[in-house]
Amino acid sequence: MTVSVETRRSRVTVYAKSTAPSLTPVKPGKTHEFTALDHSMSRHSVHLVCYYRQEPTVTMTALKESLCDVLSYYPAMTGRLVKNEGDGCGEWMVKCNDAGVRMVDARADTTLDEFLASATDEEERQLAYWEDVGSDPYLWSPYCIQFTDFKDGSMAVGISCTHFHADPTCVAVFARAWSETHRRALVTCPPFFHPWAFYPRKNPVPSSPHLSEKSTIPPPLHPPAMSSVTFAFSASSVRQCLADLQLSNLSPFDALASLLWLRISSYKSASLGTAQLTLAVDCRRRMSAPLPLGFYGNALHFFGVKADLSSGWIHIASELNRHVSGIKEDDVWSSVEWLHERSKEKAFQMYGPELTCLAWDNVPVYNAEFSPGAIPVHVGCRIGNAQGEGLVVIMAGAPGEGEEARTVIVTLPTDLTAQIYRDEAILKYGPKIMFSPNI
Amino acid sequence: MANEPLPPFSSSVRLKYVKLGYQYLVNHILTFILIPIIVGISIELARVGPDEILSLLRFLNDLDLIYVMSTLFLVIIVGTVYFMSRPRPVYLVDYACFRPKPNFRVPFSTFLEHARLVPQFDERTVRFQVKILERSGLGEETCLPPANHYIPPTCSMAAARSEAELVIFSAIDELLNKTGMRPKNIDILIVNCSLFSPTPSLSAMIVNKYKLRSNILSFNLSGMGCSAGLISLDLARDLLQAHGNSNALVVSTEIITPNYYLGKERAMLLPNCLFRMGAAAVLLSNCRRERSRAKYRLTHVVRTHKGADDAAYRCVFQEQDSEGLTGINLSKDLMAIAGDALKSNITTMGPLVLPASEQLLFLFSLIARKVFKAKWKPYIPDFRLAFEHFCIHAGGRAVIDELQKNLQLSDQHVEASRMALHRFGNTSSSSLWYELNYIESKGRMKKGDRVWMIGFGSGFKCNSAVWKCLKTIKTPVDGPWSTSIHRYPVDVPAVVKVL
């Protein structure tokens, strides 16, 4: 049976591309090296989109000026990739040659509210312009910032970058630093460039059974077409979830991640058994010498969680809770050292191809206020190149919705996505569905 | 000695003192003649007693009233005719330069990345631009207008107009703020911009924005190249002679947006690499009450046009290349022609500004070479005796080097030009004002100092203006150099490896 899909024409048009330099010239000869963690993420990209209501100081011109200002603090962002000749990690390093970041101007033929209510997954993807590295990496900007003007004067700012420059936390902290520079306020989390943060310990114990297993999985021959849907859970929906789980020590992440894991798996195969979920957790604060929030680079720890899906939702949730709270610093170091050992080899896919979940709700993302008091109306985050069984990103929800509010972005093969956003068990909690696929 | 070339004076200490003595003698000849006369008269008076002086006075009293009155009236008439026929003084009340915002900055790496990403340039063209940029003498803080930051550059007329509004209005706003001049008091408006000439003109744009008077005398000079700033000054000076008690606003700029060359002809790619955004607004006046706050007085303007010579006429030529793209073709003998134009200019300028000592030496050398056919090198007058400061148009590193060699200037004399080229690039006709501001910002401008501004431009023209400083300029100076003067002078290497 063929399903004919009528695709609506996208309302987002990109009309110009330019480059933003930093305000102060970079001292010649500066370089930025990648850590083993950075190198391991080289196949992916991060896309963060923030939506703002109309404000007199939030215009494309003013934002471009403050972008140039904040770039003075981030010489690594304005640099270009060159081959790593030394014995650093990975194939590439950044030569801080002051070339600037790419900027893209776009407009959307609709108002912000209408867009948030009716935009498709494809349209949201178009708010964060991204070009893969072409034939000459030296001419390619690893960052791309898109400004989209809506009909009512609202603006969407889309920040895209390669995952091996920055993880989602780093991009969110950059957005916050940019907004503080725009308001002429003090930058609370200035960038911390410290590629030696993840150098192996004196007595390394490189071991990561989970990652070794991942590295041996061959890339899929025909990666399925993926599409996403966003569920915005309000605080009351999350509280209802937790109430249904009846366990007192569970966090909103445990509840939502386990619910989605269960529901996605039930669509993939009729019978449920033991399954594994890959979790990615930000480990800046979990190190005994905690890294500052402004640490520039990747600090995501990937590990596997096994659970018997047939035992029910409560069991899965408690398993997740046990694993996440039980992450030992030694495990983090072991997997870093394992990655460091194979840093000269080609990186493999980290988000997928098996079902992966990014636990990102402990990082504040709604604090990029370009105008005092004007927080983003919505923030979305996507990961590029996460093909396979799927990716679930759980991030903090809009502060107006309550402290426990969460935004969950589910990326699955297209036919699964069509089913998941009509799933009764999830819809029972009344999440707002946004950016569904164009069906 | 007659058959040898003049020995180099500077290398010999004793001869240096001889030269100094000669200069003092010739330049102060009147003083030297007057002193013995005064001494003689005093001795005579001392010898002759007071009675003789009193008898002289009584003689004067006996003269008829008519003789006394006629003498008095004669003196008054002569004096009046003399004062009325003197040219009106032209004062520079103040000037302001456009300060580019650093987010318009074009680092070398960005410039070249864009050159590579724009499909119209091939590899050879890009490599040529790299070579030019490396040897250009520009720094990493020069600025291009917003349209040139796009890939590809959006060279529309609207973008050109908005660049014109940005640079011109910000310079004029700053000038009006500094001087407190009300726009309604401006009597003469002269704008020069060579490569962008819309209708209505840029001067009409200024009249519209600042609501200038309906009987304003406005002029718009276009197509006159990088020396047009001095041509505008000359025009303003002539108008201020014709109209008393007037204020003239002179705006010099070059609009880069419509002139980005997207072709493959190498001689036409130089302007892409060297020209940058800039503008200057200057307020001139011949009102006596402005004398107290004016910074400079314009003493001479000398214009030389070598257009009669075909090679000079074609050396900076705007034309279409084989693909139909318009660009400015710079010929290879540009430096030679510039040197030639300069020689003509200084031949006219010399007698106006040089002290008598240098003029006599030049005259002797000329007579010896032409009349007595002596094989002496032509004597190059030492212009450092005539001027304290030099502002040489920052057309490119080669132009500044050539002039330094020709005029035998030291590195400190050309420092203003080199540093303005490094910090702002070639801003065409306004570059002289950025250089003047550099000298002021460094605290080197003292009362009585004389400044020589030399501009070169297509045509081929060499124009000079001489200013005399009326009051010492105190630092810190609020101008385009405010944020960067402490970092200058920098040592600009001959070749900068592009990062």
PDB file of N, CA, C and O in Angstrom, chain B residues 332-352:
ATOM      1  N   LYS B 332      51.341  49.498 -15.473  1.00  0.00           N
ATOM      2  CA  LYS B 332      52.576  49.136 -14.775  1.00  0.00           C
ATOM      3  C   LYS B 332      53.473  50.333 -14.516  1.00  0.00           C
ATOM      4  O   LYS B 332      54.274  50.304 -13.595  1.00  0.00           O
ATOM      5  N   ASP B 333      53.356  51.387 -15.337  1.00  0.00           N
ATOM      6  CA  ASP B 333      54.252  52.538 -15.130  1.00  0.00           C
ATOM      7  C   ASP B 333      53.620  53.612 -14.251  1.00  0.00           C
ATOM      8  O   ASP B 333      53.969  54.790 -14.332  1.00  0.00           O
ATOM      9  N   LEU B 334      52.743  53.173 -13.385  1.00  0.00           N
ATOM     10  CA  LEU B 334      52.074  54.108 -12.480  1.00  0.00           C
ATOM     11  C   LEU B 334      53.072  54.860 -11.616  1.00  0.00           C
ATOM     12  O   LEU B 334      52.980  56.071 -11.430  1.00  0.00           O
ATOM     13  N   MET B 335      54.070  54.145 -11.083  1.00  0.00           N
ATOM     14  CA  MET B 335      55.030  54.773 -10.174  1.00  0.00           C
ATOM     15  C   MET B 335      55.861  55.828 -10.888  1.00  0.00           C
ATOM     16  O   MET B 335      56.116  56.908 -10.364  1.00  0.00           O
ATOM     17  N   ALA B 336      56.280  55.511 -12.116  1.00  0.00           N
ATOM     18  CA  ALA B 336      57.098  56.461 -12.866  1.00  0.00           C
ATOM     19  C   ALA B 336      56.300  57.732 -13.144  1.00  0.00           C
ATOM     20  O   ALA B 336      56.799  58.859 -12.990  1.00  0.00           O
ATOM     21  N   ILE B 337      55.047  57.545 -13.543  1.00  0.00           N
ATOM     22  CA  ILE B 337      54.198  58.707 -13.839  1.00  0.00           C
ATOM     23  C   ILE B 337      53.942  59.517 -12.574  1.00  0.00           C
ATOM     24  O   ILE B 337      53.936  60.751 -12.593  1.00  0.00           O
ATOM     25  N   ALA B 338      53.755  58.803 -11.461  1.00  0.00           N
ATOM     26  CA  ALA B 338      53.512  59.505 -10.201  1.00  0.00           C
ATOM     27  C   ALA B 338      54.736  60.349  -9.837  1.00  0.00           C
ATOM     28  O   ALA B 338      54.610  61.497  -9.404  1.00  0.00           O
ATOM     29  N   GLY B 339      55.918  59.762 -10.020  1.00  0.00           N
ATOM     30  CA  GLY B 339      57.145  60.498  -9.718  1.00  0.00           C
ATOM     31  C   GLY B 339      57.267  61.744 -10.574  1.00  0.00           C
ATOM     32  O   GLY B 339      57.631  62.837 -10.104  1.00  0.00           O
ATOM     33  N   ASP B 340      56.904  61.592 -11.831  1.00  0.00           N
ATOM     34  CA  ASP B 340      56.977  62.709 -12.772  1.00  0.00           C
ATOM     35  C   ASP B 340      56.000  63.820 -12.373  1.00  0.00           C
ATOM     36  O   ASP B 340      56.339  65.014 -12.373  1.00  0.00           O
ATOM     37  N   ALA B 341      54.779  63.414 -12.027  1.00  0.00           N
ATOM     38  CA  ALA B 341      53.763  64.394 -11.626  1.00  0.00           C
ATOM     39  C   ALA B 341      54.199  65.109 -10.361  1.00  0.00           C
ATOM     40  O   ALA B 341      53.998  66.319 -10.200  1.00  0.00           O
ATOM     41  N   LEU B 342      54.825  64.351  -9.473  1.00  0.00           N
ATOM     42  CA  LEU B 342      55.285  64.965  -8.231  1.00  0.00           C
ATOM     43  C   LEU B 342      56.339  66.016  -8.524  1.00  0.00           C
ATOM     44  O   LEU B 342      56.340  67.098  -7.940  1.00  0.00           O
ATOM     45  N   LYS B 343      57.257  65.685  -9.446  1.00  0.00           N
ATOM     46  CA  LYS B 343      58.322  66.655  -9.764  1.00  0.00           C
ATOM     47  C   LYS B 343      57.728  67.952 -10.282  1.00  0.00           C
ATOM     48  O   LYS B 343      58.140  69.039  -9.884  1.00  0.00           O
ATOM     49  N   SER B 344      56.720  67.834 -11.162  1.00  0.00           N
ATOM     50  CA  SER B 344      56.065  69.055 -11.672  1.00  0.00           C
ATOM     51  C   SER B 344      55.457  69.851 -10.545  1.00  0.00           C
ATOM     52  O   SER B 344      55.561  71.077 -10.490  1.00  0.00           O
ATOM     53  N   ASN B 345      54.807  69.116  -9.631  1.00  0.00           N
ATOM     54  CA  ASN B 345      54.110  69.784  -8.545  1.00  0.00           C
ATOM     55  C   ASN B 345      55.086  70.514  -7.635  1.00  0.00           C
ATOM     56  O   ASN B 345      54.871  71.662  -7.248  1.00  0.00           O
ATOM     57  N   ILE B 346      56.191  69.846  -7.314  1.00  0.00           N
ATOM     58  CA  ILE B 346      57.084  70.502  -6.367  1.00  0.00           C
ATOM     59  C   ILE B 346      57.863  71.633  -7.028  1.00  0.00           C
ATOM     60  O   ILE B 346      58.333  72.541  -6.361  1.00  0.00           O
ATOM     61  N   THR B 347      57.967  71.571  -8.361  1.00  0.00           N
ATOM     62  CA  THR B 347      58.612  72.704  -9.040  1.00  0.00           C
ATOM     63  C   THR B 347      57.772  73.969  -8.853  1.00  0.00           C
ATOM     64  O   THR B 347      58.326  75.060  -8.690  1.00  0.00           O
ATOM     65  N   THR B 348      56.462  73.825  -8.876  1.00  0.00           N
ATOM     66  CA  THR B 348      55.594  74.981  -8.646  1.00  0.00           C
ATOM     67  C   THR B 348      55.501  75.311  -7.166  1.00  0.00           C
ATOM     68  O   THR B 348      55.402  76.470  -6.769  1.00  0.00           O
ATOM     69  N   MET B 349      55.508  74.267  -6.343  1.00  0.00           N
ATOM     70  CA  MET B 349      55.322  74.456  -4.904  1.00  0.00           C
ATOM     71  C   MET B 349      56.564  75.072  -4.282  1.00  0.00           C
ATOM     72  O   MET B 349      56.476  75.876  -3.357  1.00  0.00           O
ATOM     73  N   GLY B 350      57.727  74.666  -4.790  1.00  0.00           N
ATOM     74  CA  GLY B 350      58.996  75.072  -4.179  1.00  0.00           C
ATOM     75  C   GLY B 350      59.108  76.560  -3.896  1.00  0.00           C
ATOM     76  O   GLY B 350      59.294  76.972  -2.745  1.00  0.00           O
ATOM     77  N   PRO B 351      58.963  77.405  -4.930  1.00  0.00           N
ATOM     78  CA  PRO B 351      59.132  78.838  -4.680  1.00  0.00           C
ATOM     79  C   PRO B 351      58.135  79.408  -3.677  1.00  0.00           C
ATOM     80  O   PRO B 351      58.389  80.428  -3.062  1.00  0.00           O
ATOM     81  N   LEU B 352      56.998  78.740  -3.499  1.00  0.00           N
ATOM     82  CA  LEU B 352      55.999  79.279  -2.580  1.00  0.00           C
ATOM     83  C   LEU B 352      56.333  78.996  -1.125  1.00  0.00           C
ATOM     84  O   LEU B 352      55.968  79.743  -0.235  1.00  0.00           O
TER      85      LEU B 352
END
